[in-house]
Structures are given as C-alpha cells and as structure tokens.
C-alpha cells in the first residue's frame, strides 16, 4: 500500500493537526483579539475533517502495518466527536466573556482541536500503543481545558484532580497493556485476539482486567467514576459540555473496539466485568444523583448513569450490541449537548452563571420555551417515550435480550425508574414550583439555534431519523466483525 | 371510507391543535381545544358509523413499514378498540368544558396537555404495532404528570411523583417482555402476535411482565394506592380522564395481549387474578365506606369496579368478556360523571369534605337529579349502564368460580352502601350551612356537560345491543383462541333443553338491525 493511500486514510487527523498547529501560531502572535477568529476557523477545521471522512478514511482498512484502521466504525464515532467538539467551541465565547473577566483566550479552540485529534486516533486504533498515544493526547488537552479558568479555584482543582486520577488510570491501563504484550508477544489487536482465542493463561486474564479497568475510568463507569462529578462541576461549563459529549463517545468507541477486536474471543471473561460496570453505573448514577443540588453535578451523575446503559449494549457482545451502543451514544450526545446548552443559559441578572437546581424554579413561567426544551431533555434522558431517548434505551435492551441477558435487562430497566426520579425533580422544579428570579435573556442566536436543533432531534420527530441512523450504525458495527 | 386515513387524522387533529394552543392566549386556547376535540368526536362518530359490524376483524388499517426502522406506523381497530376510542373522544370535549372556568392559570399549556393526552389515548387503542403501542401507552405519563403537578391540589407534587413512578415501574418490565416476544415471533405486528403460540414455559414470565404493567394501570389491589392520591390531587377534568379512559388501558391490555397471546398462562394464573380481585372488591369497598373526601370515595369505588372487570375478563367465556367491556365503558362514563358532579360543588365551595355539604336537594334540585342518576348507575341499578356489565361479568365468573362470584357480588351491595351513604350526606338532610345555602344550581354549561353522559348511561342500560354488537365477533375470535386453555369451572352449569324459541329470538334480533 502506497504511502499516499495511507495518508488519505488519516486525512481527518491531518486536517485537524495542521489546523491546530496553524491556529496555535495565529493565537501566539494574534493574542486575545484573535479569539473569535480562531474559534470560527477551528469550527471550520472540524467541518473540514468531517468532510474528509467521506474519502478512504471511512473504508480504507488497515494502515501503517496494522497500527491504525480506517473503517466505518471509526468514521461514525469521529463524526459524533467532531460535532460535539464544534458545539463546544461555538458555545464558549459568550460564557468566557462574562466569567473570567477577560474574553475567551484563543488557546481554547486549539486545545479542543488537539483533543479531537487524540480522540480520532483512539477510535481508529488497532494497536495498543496507538490507542495509548491517542488516549494521552486527548487526556493532556483535557487536563488543561479543565483548569482553563486559572483564577477560579474550583477550575484549578478540577484540572488537578482530573490529572492525578487520569494519570493513575493511565498507569493501570499501561500495566494491563504490558501484561497483554508480555503474554501475547504483540500489541496488534489481531494477534492479541488470536492469543485470547487459544488457551487463556492467568496473565492474559489479568491483562484483560487491567485494560478494562483503565478504560472504565475513561468512560467514567462505576467503580472508576469518582472524578466525574468534581471535574464536571469545577470545569468551565463549555468545557464540561465537551467532557460530557466527545470524550465519552471516543472512550466508548475505544472500549468497544478493544473488547470486540482485541479481546472478542474472551467475551465470556469480559462480559462479567461489563455487566457489573453497567449495573453499578446505572444504579449508583441514579441513586447518587438524587441528593444533588448543583445541575452540573446532576448531569455528571446522569452521564455515569447513561454510560451504564450504553454498556448494556456492549455486554451483549454481538453486532447488534455494538450497533446499539453507537445508537445510544449518538442520541446521548444530542441530549447531553442540549442539556448543557441550557445550563449555559442559566445566568443571573448580572450575567454571572448560576448552577443550582433551585434557580430553575418556576422557569416555565419566566422562560417557557427554555423550560419546555429542558423538560424534553430530562424526559428523554429518563427514557420516556415518545422522546428520542427512549429509542436509545430500546436499542441497547433489545440487543441484551437478543443475547439472552434477561437478568441484566430486567434489573437495568427497573433501575432506570430510580433515574427517572431525579430527572422528574428538575421538571418539577421548573413547572410546579413558584418562579425564582428570571435568568438574563438569551443574547446568542447561535446558542438559541443549537438548542432548537437539539430539541427537534429529541422530539418525536426524531423517530423519523431511525432508518438512517440504523443503517449507519449497522454498517459501523459490521466493520468490527 | 376507502383510503382515507381516518385514524391518523384523528391523531393529527388534536396533536396540531396542542402545538397551536401554546401560541395562543387563554380564551382562544379554550375555544381551539373545544373545537379540536369536537372535530375528533365527529370523526369518531363517522368511524363508528362506517365500522362494518361483522366484517373484517381489523378495519381502517393503515400501514407504513419503513417509517421508524425497527417498528412501523401501523394503525387499525377492532370492536374493542372502536368502543374505547369512542369513549375517549366522547369524554374529551366534556373535560375541556369542565375546565372552562375552573382552570384560570396557564390555560394554553393546560389545553395542550389535554389534547396531547387525547392523541396518546387514541393512539394506544389504535396501535397495531407492539412498540408503537408501548410508545403511546407510556407517553401518556408525561401530560398526566404535568396536569396533576401544575393544576392539582395542595399535595399535588407527591401525587404526581407517585403516579409517574408507580406506573413507570410497572411498564418497563413489559418492554423487556415485548422485546423477547418480537424476537421470538419475528414480528412486531399485533394481529400476528395474537395468533403466535408462545412456548408455554415462557408464557408465564411474559404474562407476569405484562401483568406488572396492566395491574398498576388497572389498578388492582395491592398496587392501587397511587390512584386515590392522583384522583384527589388532580383537577376535575384530570380525574375524569384518569377514571374514564386511562384506567381502561389496563383492561384493554389484558384483553389485547395477556389473553390472546398467553392463553395457557392466563389460565394457570387465574387464581392470582381472582384472588386479588376478590380482595380488591371487598377491601376497597369497605375503605370507600369510611372516606370523608368525596373524590377519594369515588376513587376507591373505581378500584372495586375495575376488579369486577378483571374477573370478567379472565372468566374465559362470552358473558364474562362482554360484561367486562360493558363495565369498562359504563364505569368510564359514570365515574367520569361522578367526578364532574364533585367538581361542580367543589368549584362553588372549594372543599371536598363530605361533612361540609348537606341538603343540596333543596337549593340545587337539578344537580340532585343528575347526581342521583349517576349514583344509581354506579350502584348498578337496572336500566343503567353498569347493571348490564356487572350482571354479565358476574354471570360469566360464576361458571368458572362460584366463590369468586359470590365474594365479588358483595361488592354490589357494599357499592350501594357507600354510594347511598355519600348521596344521603351530600344531598339530603337539612340545609343548615350558610355557605352551602348560597350555592347556585347547575349552570347551562354544567348541564351541557352532564346531560350527554346521562343520556348515554341510560342508552347503555336500556339498549346495550348497540354497544355489544361491534364487539360480538371479536369476543368470538378471542374465545376461539383461548378455548384450548379454558379453566375447569367449579359450578359446572348444565345446558338446558333448548326448544325452537331461541331461533325465533335470534331472528327477531337480526331483524332489528
């Protein structure tokens, strides 16, 4: 295979890398005043990378002697990642204008682009070292983003916490990788899969456990979820928007690829881990969210809860299961982005952000449309039909039932009722309680438009997207089998 | 009516009106909601008029496969669905009318929520795809949660949560069962599933999963506790729709899913249904007897009446099933009307305490007449709708289990006791309280709400054939399907020695149509 062909397969990453480097130079020389220009250019770069997915990047196959795989699965995940990253950039300028005293610094979009490169590499990795490089590139950019508001102690704390725990998780993952390498003699997924298909030694099982533990940290599945609420709460809201969406898709994509491609033959071994993580995430995510008073912490637990549901699809371990995970993640990021877009609108009369759930009180009378949109997102996250979130749960549970995992399906869906309780609490606060002081009016057409689009996708009209979504996810899932 | 998608139109009219309502002011929202529900009523009448009795089992079928990927937009009705849709569209304009003056806050949202409820109710009865049914069935929680929570009474938040979480917990297990069923049968089309023979060992689990959902909706003892709370806190029209139609979803579910899809399991678990129902009838009737809150009393009486529906459904014979359907329709009208009657005096005095009233027959004679009619109908007096249903259901049950029939018949006596006791305390007696003296009699609007229900209640009581005819063939199909699992009755009735008279009778009956 010629070098040019291989380059075409990684064209999205090249577009992002060149874009990020050029924009870094622009921001170094241009200073603060270049922030808006850099932001919009970064969005354009992400769109460019998305367009580049149309080429060999989505169906080229293996590149660089098996280190990297350009397939439909990666392309689907990348598309979601780029969309989420672009939204995270678009919502930032207004937020930073009112909080940190000075305007958005141009490094913000650059860091997001760098993180996006890392995530692209993650979902396309077919070698444990490619995986690790991608993961670290994504994580390092994310640590900086978490502490982006330097003067704010909560933000600094979030960054530090994320870094320390992230480093620990990377250590666990690397240890697992080293075990796997030691017992299989390769870091290539294909070779590892052959080793797992044969006689599985204790070392291989230990390696599997450590790799899954490291991945569980990245998707913030219980019991490796502790960092999530603190980081989500402390990080600036646009950054939280980003954390809750794009890296979740990337880490989930990565976990699915490792589970199916590298360790597919050991499905009976890792299925236990995934089932435990799924149920623990669903239940803990739901129970712990009940006592939260901060909307960002609530959404952090909600993301833990949702990761649990996505893992139900992975536990099935079948093509339908992988497809359902992708369906879940696609719908999940729309709901999450929509919810955080509304959190971004929560500003008091002076324009300072407020984060308490109580401040939403009576919003259906002060800001009816915004309240209606948030109510839709909440019902959708709870999985109540006719909103689109129901279909996400439907897909993963359908896959689980198809694989005969009845107990998992029954317990998981029964636990979703606990989750419904705290989503309902947000709706109750907005619709049933007496009005609190109104939020400052929305002054950004971009954010209003994005809320309208996400709400429209989540509405019953979203069901019309199912055929298109299914054909895309089925094609993506087929690439792994 | 060939080709005209009347069911989709019936869904579309209130759906569009609900969205438009949100952009209007209070007055126009009221009129639009009334107009939309009346249009749906008119469409419903057209539906009934053009329903071919004795024709194809499924009529007005609409099918669009590729629309939602894993499930399709499939609508169609049989006799059961037709009657329940008629009940929904009939009660809806009355609900809007009942809220005309009682609801003054956030009227556009209120009307939108009611119109949305109507869409979801019609959708539930008309859905022919398993998951489409589930979507409509579950989605009904959202508007009802908002109706109870926003426009409800003092303790509305507790009631709204309880309503939502109880019914949600019941339903989610049904979803898992549905997923398994569709994968096993390879179709999501309800008529096909109704003729699919599921393995007997799996039927028990599936039946229990569906039972969890329908028993909560119904509601059956001991999972009925959400109902009194929800009823007491909901606004009048909310109670009407809750008692009138939403409770029928449980019975409809048993009829559409549990019986034809899992006949063996239904037969095996008949002891569960009979046991719970017998307890429900006696226990909730006794509880109703000691209530001091009018709405709570009627709510408990609903639980008792619905228990007679369940025993009728699971009697596995024609009388039982037809009787159960008749009670569902009759109870929908009568309990709805009783809630309206409570609403009328609640609007005047703003209390539901029975002791605060008394002697209304003196200053509100017209009200007393209507209230008396509905009280008698609730007791099951011959000539009213509930008599027909209760008689048939209990007769059917007697053939299967004499004990259950005996125990449930006490419900009729207890029903007479608590309803007459309620009526005596509210309407009869001396008119002593000054604020009660000042209450005006029914307004024209209120008469316009109660009179149509009264007319239909009498129609059902005097000439039930109009309502029995559309479902006759569907009952036969259902019986044919569940016949192989027929439980052995303990009363062992022996057929008499029919002479030529019945033939002449059938001829006369046929001639009437």
XYZ file of N, CA, C and O in Angstrom, chain A residues 185-334:
600
model
N 2.879 -11.370 23.132
C 4.011 -11.087 22.272
C 3.734 -10.042 21.218
O 4.515 -9.838 20.307
N 2.589 -9.356 21.301
C 2.294 -8.334 20.308
C 1.371 -7.278 20.907
O 0.693 -7.522 21.905
N 1.379 -6.111 20.290
C 0.409 -5.092 20.692
C -0.678 -4.932 19.639
O -1.578 -4.129 19.801
N -0.576 -5.691 18.553
C -1.586 -5.589 17.496
C -2.859 -6.331 17.917
O -2.794 -7.450 18.415
N -4.015 -5.694 17.691
C -5.277 -6.297 18.111
C -5.472 -7.692 17.509
O -5.927 -8.614 18.184
N -5.121 -7.837 16.217
C -5.372 -9.118 15.560
C -4.617 -10.249 16.244
O -5.164 -11.325 16.492
N -3.340 -9.971 16.553
C -2.519 -11.012 17.165
C -3.016 -11.311 18.573
O -3.086 -12.468 19.000
N -3.401 -10.256 19.278
C -3.915 -10.435 20.641
C -5.167 -11.311 20.611
O -5.347 -12.213 21.429
N -6.023 -11.040 19.616
C -7.259 -11.816 19.523
C -6.952 -13.295 19.336
O -7.605 -14.152 19.930
N -5.941 -13.568 18.519
C -5.584 -14.985 18.330
C -5.136 -15.611 19.645
O -5.485 -16.748 19.960
N -4.359 -14.850 20.406
C -3.878 -15.380 21.680
C -5.046 -15.660 22.623
O -5.084 -16.682 23.308
N -6.033 -14.733 22.622
C -7.176 -14.931 23.520
C -8.064 -16.072 23.056
O -8.790 -16.670 23.838
N -8.004 -16.362 21.746
C -8.828 -17.453 21.243
C -8.280 -18.798 21.702
O -9.020 -19.761 21.845
N -6.966 -18.830 21.953
C -6.363 -20.094 22.359
C -6.501 -20.341 23.853
O -7.492 -19.942 24.472
N -5.494 -20.972 24.386
C -5.511 -21.301 25.808
C -5.218 -20.042 26.610
O -4.153 -19.461 26.488
N -6.180 -19.607 27.439
C -6.006 -18.321 28.127
C -5.286 -18.527 29.446
O -5.802 -19.159 30.358
N -4.067 -17.953 29.532
C -3.314 -18.075 30.775
C -3.806 -17.038 31.779
O -4.544 -16.106 31.429
N -3.381 -17.191 33.010
C -3.784 -16.257 34.053
C -3.295 -14.849 33.733
O -4.000 -13.865 33.972
N -2.093 -14.757 33.171
C -1.531 -13.457 32.819
C -2.414 -12.712 31.831
O -2.656 -11.513 31.963
N -2.926 -13.449 30.849
C -3.803 -12.813 29.865
C -5.059 -12.273 30.544
O -5.532 -11.176 30.220
N -5.593 -13.042 31.483
C -6.805 -12.579 32.164
C -6.517 -11.350 32.998
O -7.316 -10.409 33.031
N -5.377 -11.350 33.677
C -5.014 -10.165 34.458
C -4.881 -8.945 33.548
O -5.347 -7.852 33.884
N -4.220 -9.173 32.405
C -4.069 -8.076 31.451
C -5.434 -7.532 31.042
O -5.669 -6.323 31.029
N -6.366 -8.447 30.768
C -7.720 -8.042 30.357
C -8.390 -7.213 31.449
O -8.961 -6.153 31.183
N -8.237 -7.675 32.679
C -8.895 -6.960 33.774
C -8.329 -5.549 33.901
O -9.070 -4.569 34.029
N -7.003 -5.420 33.816
C -6.413 -4.092 33.978
C -6.753 -3.169 32.816
O -7.010 -1.978 33.010
N -6.760 -3.729 31.607
C -7.129 -2.888 30.461
C -8.556 -2.381 30.627
O -8.838 -1.185 30.437
N -9.451 -3.269 31.030
C -10.842 -2.831 31.199
C -10.974 -1.833 32.337
O -11.800 -0.911 32.273
N -10.174 -1.998 33.373
C -10.244 -1.029 34.469
C -9.815 0.350 33.986
O -10.455 1.367 34.295
N -8.730 0.387 33.202
C -8.273 1.671 32.672
C -9.326 2.306 31.776
O -9.590 3.510 31.847
N -9.963 1.482 30.925
C -10.974 2.019 30.027
C -12.198 2.484 30.808
O -12.828 3.486 30.460
N -12.527 1.749 31.877
C -13.693 2.119 32.675
C -13.507 3.515 33.273
O -14.463 4.283 33.388
N -12.263 3.842 33.610
C -12.012 5.190 34.123
C -12.357 6.227 33.069
O -12.993 7.243 33.345
N -11.931 5.953 31.835
C -12.117 6.950 30.773
C -13.592 7.148 30.434
O -13.993 8.242 30.049
N -14.382 6.086 30.510
C -15.809 6.281 30.246
C -16.559 6.608 31.529
O -17.776 6.723 31.522
N -15.826 6.752 32.633
C -16.385 7.032 33.963
C -17.499 6.060 34.338
O -18.599 6.459 34.707
N -17.165 4.767 34.212
C -18.100 3.747 34.684
C -17.760 3.426 36.139
O -16.601 3.456 36.522
N -18.775 3.142 36.912
C -18.565 2.725 38.302
C -17.780 1.417 38.269
O -18.094 0.555 37.447
N -16.771 1.160 39.075
C -16.326 1.921 40.248
C -15.191 2.920 39.977
O -14.466 3.253 40.899
N -15.019 3.364 38.736
C -13.933 4.307 38.437
C -14.511 5.664 38.036
O -14.019 6.325 37.135
N -15.548 6.056 38.718
C -16.306 7.233 38.297
C -16.038 8.437 39.182
O -16.564 9.508 38.928
N -15.239 8.267 40.251
C -15.233 9.283 41.316
C -14.859 10.675 40.835
O -15.284 11.667 41.407
N -14.035 10.727 39.804
C -13.575 12.043 39.346
C -14.678 12.840 38.659
O -14.651 14.057 38.648
N -15.660 12.133 38.100
C -16.600 12.795 37.191
C -17.358 13.962 37.818
O -17.313 15.076 37.268
N -18.065 13.771 38.934
C -18.849 14.897 39.449
C -17.984 16.114 39.775
O -18.359 17.247 39.466
N -16.822 15.878 40.384
C -15.979 17.009 40.765
C -15.452 17.754 39.540
O -15.444 18.981 39.497
N -15.010 16.989 38.551
C -14.462 17.642 37.365
C -15.563 18.371 36.604
O -15.394 19.509 36.171
N -16.713 17.733 36.486
C -17.817 18.373 35.761
C -18.242 19.660 36.449
O -18.577 20.648 35.810
N -18.255 19.617 37.773
C -18.711 20.789 38.500
C -17.687 21.915 38.408
O -18.032 23.074 38.227
N -16.390 21.564 38.555
C -15.359 22.587 38.611
C -15.004 23.181 37.266
O -14.723 24.377 37.170
N -15.032 22.384 36.224
C -14.604 22.868 34.914
C -15.572 23.938 34.413
O -16.758 23.910 34.753
N -15.076 24.880 33.601
C -15.990 25.863 32.999
C -17.071 25.135 32.206
O -16.784 24.088 31.603
N -18.285 25.666 32.188
C -19.411 24.927 31.600
C -19.175 24.501 30.143
O -19.523 23.367 29.796
N -18.610 25.347 29.269
C -18.380 24.851 27.906
C -17.452 23.645 27.893
O -17.621 22.719 27.085
N -16.475 23.643 28.815
C -15.557 22.507 28.891
C -16.303 21.265 29.386
O -16.105 20.160 28.881
N -17.193 21.464 30.361
C -17.998 20.342 30.836
C -18.855 19.800 29.701
O -19.010 18.588 29.551
N -19.408 20.709 28.913
C -20.190 20.287 27.749
C -19.355 19.352 26.887
O -19.804 18.296 26.439
N -18.108 19.767 26.681
C -17.194 18.973 25.873
C -16.915 17.621 26.538
O -17.057 16.571 25.909
N -16.562 17.644 27.819
C -16.224 16.399 28.530
C -17.370 15.401 28.502
O -17.159 14.198 28.430
N -18.592 15.915 28.628
C -19.726 15.008 28.722
C -20.086 14.407 27.379
O -20.849 13.451 27.319
N -19.578 14.989 26.295
C -20.002 14.501 24.982
C -18.876 13.784 24.243
O -18.809 12.564 24.243
N -17.957 14.576 23.635
C -16.989 13.974 22.706
C -16.108 12.894 23.350
O -16.044 11.770 22.836
N -15.414 13.169 24.467
C -14.538 12.123 25.006
C -15.297 10.873 25.428
O -14.755 9.769 25.400
N -16.571 11.037 25.794
C -17.377 9.864 26.142
C -17.541 8.962 24.929
O -17.392 7.742 25.024
N -17.844 9.596 23.779
C -18.008 8.804 22.555
C -16.697 8.120 22.204
O -16.655 6.932 21.882
N -15.590 8.900 22.323
C -14.290 8.350 21.947
C -13.930 7.175 22.856
O -13.508 6.116 22.381
N -14.091 7.369 24.151
C -13.704 6.309 25.081
C -14.595 5.093 24.910
O -14.134 3.949 24.987
N -15.878 5.338 24.645
C -16.775 4.206 24.450
C -16.420 3.478 23.165
O -16.397 2.238 23.118
N -16.101 4.242 22.114
C -15.682 3.628 20.855
C -14.436 2.780 21.053
O -14.338 1.654 20.573
N -13.511 3.350 21.797
C -12.267 2.642 22.083
C -12.549 1.356 22.852
O -12.028 0.282 22.513
N -13.352 1.457 23.874
C -13.657 0.285 24.700
C -14.315 -0.793 23.847
O -13.980 -1.974 23.959
N -15.245 -0.381 22.973
C -15.925 -1.363 22.129
C -14.929 -2.040 21.207
O -14.918 -3.259 21.053
N -14.037 -1.231 20.614
C -13.092 -1.819 19.666
C -12.141 -2.791 20.378
O -11.871 -3.885 19.877
N -11.643 -2.409 21.534
C -10.745 -3.304 22.261
C -11.488 -4.587 22.649
O -10.987 -5.693 22.477
N -12.703 -4.403 23.153
C -13.461 -5.570 23.608
C -13.752 -6.523 22.467
O -13.626 -7.736 22.613
N -14.125 -5.983 21.314
C -14.553 -6.852 20.216
C -13.364 -7.306 19.381
O -13.223 -8.485 19.064
N -12.496 -6.371 18.998
C -11.437 -6.743 18.060
C -10.281 -7.452 18.757
O -9.768 -8.438 18.256
N -9.838 -6.899 19.894
C -8.669 -7.490 20.532
C -9.064 -8.649 21.440
O -8.386 -9.665 21.489
N -10.141 -8.489 22.173
C -10.457 -9.488 23.181
C -11.778 -10.185 22.903
O -12.360 -10.809 23.787
N -12.237 -10.089 21.657
C -13.500 -10.702 21.275
C -13.614 -12.166 21.676
O -14.651 -12.592 22.201
N -12.575 -12.974 21.436
C -12.706 -14.389 21.806
C -12.887 -14.603 23.305
O -13.387 -15.644 23.710
N -12.490 -13.632 24.112
C -12.633 -13.796 25.563
C -13.915 -13.147 26.064
O -13.982 -12.665 27.193
N -14.936 -13.148 25.215
C -16.156 -12.406 25.560
C -16.754 -12.880 26.880
O -17.263 -12.082 27.676
N -16.665 -14.176 27.150
C -17.252 -14.651 28.408
C -16.516 -14.116 29.620
O -17.096 -13.984 30.695
N -15.224 -13.800 29.436
C -14.465 -13.244 30.557
C -14.836 -11.778 30.794
O -15.127 -11.379 31.909
N -14.787 -10.983 29.720
C -15.047 -9.561 29.980
C -16.520 -9.222 30.136
O -16.871 -8.172 30.662
N -17.360 -10.124 29.703
C -18.787 -9.815 29.843
C -19.170 -9.618 31.311
O -19.953 -8.734 31.642
N -18.551 -10.417 32.186
C -18.871 -10.250 33.617
C -18.499 -8.851 34.101
O -19.245 -8.212 34.836
N -17.295 -8.413 33.641
C -16.844 -7.088 34.071
C -17.814 -6.024 33.550
O -18.220 -5.119 34.280
N -18.178 -6.164 32.278
C -19.037 -5.143 31.672
C -20.410 -5.147 32.331
O -20.977 -4.080 32.608
N -20.928 -6.333 32.626
C -22.255 -6.386 33.262
C -22.200 -5.730 34.638
O -23.077 -4.929 34.990
N -21.129 -6.029 35.366
C -21.024 -5.400 36.690
C -20.946 -3.883 36.550
O -21.672 -3.138 37.219
N -20.044 -3.434 35.660
C -19.880 -1.982 35.499
C -21.184 -1.339 35.044
O -21.553 -0.245 35.495
N -21.913 -2.021 34.155
C -23.157 -1.459 33.640
C -24.176 -1.284 34.763
O -24.710 -0.183 34.978
N -24.404 -2.367 35.501
C -25.430 -2.276 36.545
C -25.007 -1.325 37.653
O -25.813 -0.517 38.144
N -23.715 -1.387 38.031
C -23.258 -0.497 39.089
C -23.390 0.957 38.646
O -23.807 1.820 39.420
N -23.073 1.248 37.380
C -23.173 2.624 36.894
C -24.624 3.086 36.868
O -24.930 4.213 37.256
N -25.500 2.206 36.390
C -26.912 2.593 36.288
C -27.444 2.900 37.689
O -28.069 3.942 37.925
N -27.159 2.002 38.624
C -27.772 2.161 39.943
C -27.104 3.294 40.711
O -27.780 4.191 41.235
N -25.763 3.302 40.731
C -25.112 4.362 41.501
C -25.365 5.728 40.861
O -25.631 6.714 41.547
N -25.279 5.767 39.533
C -25.531 7.033 38.845
C -26.898 7.584 39.194
O -27.081 8.795 39.342
N -27.885 6.685 39.340
C -29.237 7.144 39.636
C -29.389 7.519 41.103
O -29.934 8.579 41.426
N -28.871 6.683 41.989
C -29.093 6.925 43.415
C -28.324 8.164 43.871
O -28.852 9.017 44.593
N -27.060 8.271 43.410
C -26.242 9.381 43.882
C -26.749 10.714 43.347
O -26.518 11.762 43.947
N -27.444 10.688 42.216
C -27.910 11.947 41.638
C -29.051 12.547 42.442
O -29.294 13.760 42.378
N -29.736 11.726 43.213
C -30.949 12.198 43.886
C -30.650 13.363 44.827
O -31.403 14.327 44.897
N -29.521 13.290 45.532
C -29.242 14.323 46.511
C -28.546 15.561 45.967
O -28.203 16.455 46.745
N -28.327 15.631 44.676
C -27.535 16.758 44.150
C -28.347 18.047 44.101
O -29.534 18.030 43.811
N -27.666 19.145 44.372
C -28.325 20.440 44.257
C -27.730 21.265 43.127
O -28.278 22.305 42.773
N -26.615 20.810 42.588
C -25.962 21.538 41.511
C -26.286 20.848 40.189
O -26.119 19.628 40.058
N -26.732 21.609 39.219
C -27.205 20.989 37.977
C -26.060 20.301 37.241
O -26.239 19.263 36.610
N -24.843 20.853 37.356
C -23.724 20.223 36.648
C -23.351 18.886 37.289
O -23.001 17.932 36.603
N -23.422 18.831 38.614
C -23.157 17.547 39.281
C -24.249 16.549 38.929
O -23.988 15.366 38.734
N -25.471 17.053 38.866
C -26.582 16.172 38.494
C -26.337 15.563 37.117
O -26.497 14.356 36.907
N -25.913 16.424 36.190
C -25.681 15.910 34.843
C -24.470 14.984 34.809
O -24.401 14.082 33.972
N -23.519 15.203 35.716
C -22.368 14.291 35.796
C -22.846 12.902 36.191
O -22.475 11.900 35.569
N -23.697 12.831 37.216
C -24.224 11.525 37.603
C -25.101 10.959 36.500
O -25.135 9.749 36.276
N -25.801 11.849 35.821
C -26.614 11.386 34.707
C -25.736 10.748 33.635
O -26.107 9.748 33.025
N -24.533 11.323 33.422
C -23.670 10.729 32.395
C -23.144 9.376 32.857
O -22.994 8.458 32.044
N -22.891 9.231 34.148
C -22.477 7.925 34.664
C -23.596 6.911 34.424
O -23.381 5.800 33.951
N -24.793 7.335 34.746
C -25.978 6.514 34.554
C -26.117 6.077 33.089
O -26.337 4.913 32.782
N -25.928 7.040 32.195
C -26.101 6.740 30.771
C -25.019 5.818 30.233
O -25.280 4.982 29.365
N -23.793 5.997 30.728
C -22.723 5.094 30.312
C -23.088 3.669 30.692
O -22.854 2.722 29.935
N -23.714 3.515 31.849
C -24.160 2.187 32.262
C -25.100 1.582 31.236
O -24.958 0.416 30.864
N -26.040 2.374 30.730
C -26.970 1.842 29.728
C -26.246 1.478 28.439
O -26.544 0.455 27.815
N -25.279 2.327 28.043
C -24.544 2.013 26.818
C -23.779 0.697 26.997
O -23.687 -0.101 26.067
N -23.258 0.472 28.203
C -22.512 -0.765 28.451
C -23.414 -1.992 28.383
O -22.944 -3.091 28.101
N -24.706 -1.813 28.627
C -25.635 -2.936 28.482
C -25.564 -3.466 27.054
O -25.567 -4.680 26.817
N -25.464 -2.519 26.085
C -25.343 -2.937 24.689
C -24.038 -3.667 24.441
O -23.996 -4.668 23.731
N -22.957 -3.163 25.051
C -21.655 -3.814 24.857
C -21.667 -5.213 25.477
O -21.074 -6.141 24.926
N -22.332 -5.358 26.606
C -22.372 -6.656 27.278
C -22.945 -7.728 26.362
O -22.603 -8.901 26.477
N -23.824 -7.327 25.448
C -24.373 -8.303 24.518
C -23.259 -8.914 23.680
O -23.310 -10.097 23.345
N -22.254 -8.101 23.335
C -21.092 -8.617 22.631
C -21.356 -9.045 21.196
O -20.532 -9.696 20.583
N -22.509 -8.669 20.656
C -22.839 -9.054 19.291
C -22.801 -7.835 18.380
O -22.631 -6.707 18.837
N -22.983 -8.089 17.095
C -23.010 -6.976 16.149
C -24.170 -6.044 16.474
O -24.017 -4.823 16.467
N -25.302 -6.640 16.803
C -26.441 -5.802 17.181
C -26.107 -4.997 18.437
O -26.527 -3.845 18.582
N -25.342 -5.595 19.328
C -24.958 -4.897 20.553
C -24.098 -3.688 20.249
O -24.329 -2.591 20.775
N -23.093 -3.870 19.381
C -22.219 -2.749 19.023
C -23.031 -1.653 18.348
O -22.890 -0.462 18.645
N -23.899 -2.078 17.444
C -24.744 -1.103 16.760
C -25.575 -0.315 17.771
O -25.709 0.905 17.672
N -26.084 -1.026 18.780
C -26.935 -0.330 19.756
C -26.125 0.637 20.612
O -26.620 1.689 20.995
N -24.855 0.282 20.889
C -24.018 1.215 21.644
C -23.855 2.515 20.857
O -23.947 3.622 21.403
N -23.631 2.377 19.544
C -23.449 3.572 18.721
C -24.736 4.392 18.662
O -24.707 5.624 18.735
N -25.874 3.700 18.535
C -27.152 4.416 18.553
C -27.279 5.174 19.871
O -27.639 6.351 19.918
N -26.936 4.469 20.949
C -27.075 5.095 22.266
C -26.201 6.333 22.362
O -26.653 7.391 22.800
N -24.942 6.194 21.948
C -24.040 7.334 22.087
C -24.490 8.499 21.210
O -24.393 9.659 21.600
N -24.976 8.189 20.011
C -25.414 9.258 19.114
C -26.551 10.042 19.750
O -26.542 11.287 19.776
N -27.535 9.329 20.295
C -28.675 10.024 20.892
C -28.253 10.688 22.199
O -28.676 11.800 22.510
N -27.357 10.000 22.920
C -26.899 10.554 24.200
C -26.211 11.899 24.025
O -26.466 12.829 24.791
N -25.343 12.023 23.008
C -24.652 13.313 22.919
C -25.613 14.431 22.526
O -25.445 15.564 22.974
N -26.638 14.114 21.759
C -27.601 15.174 21.431
C -28.305 15.648 22.706
O -28.432 16.849 22.964
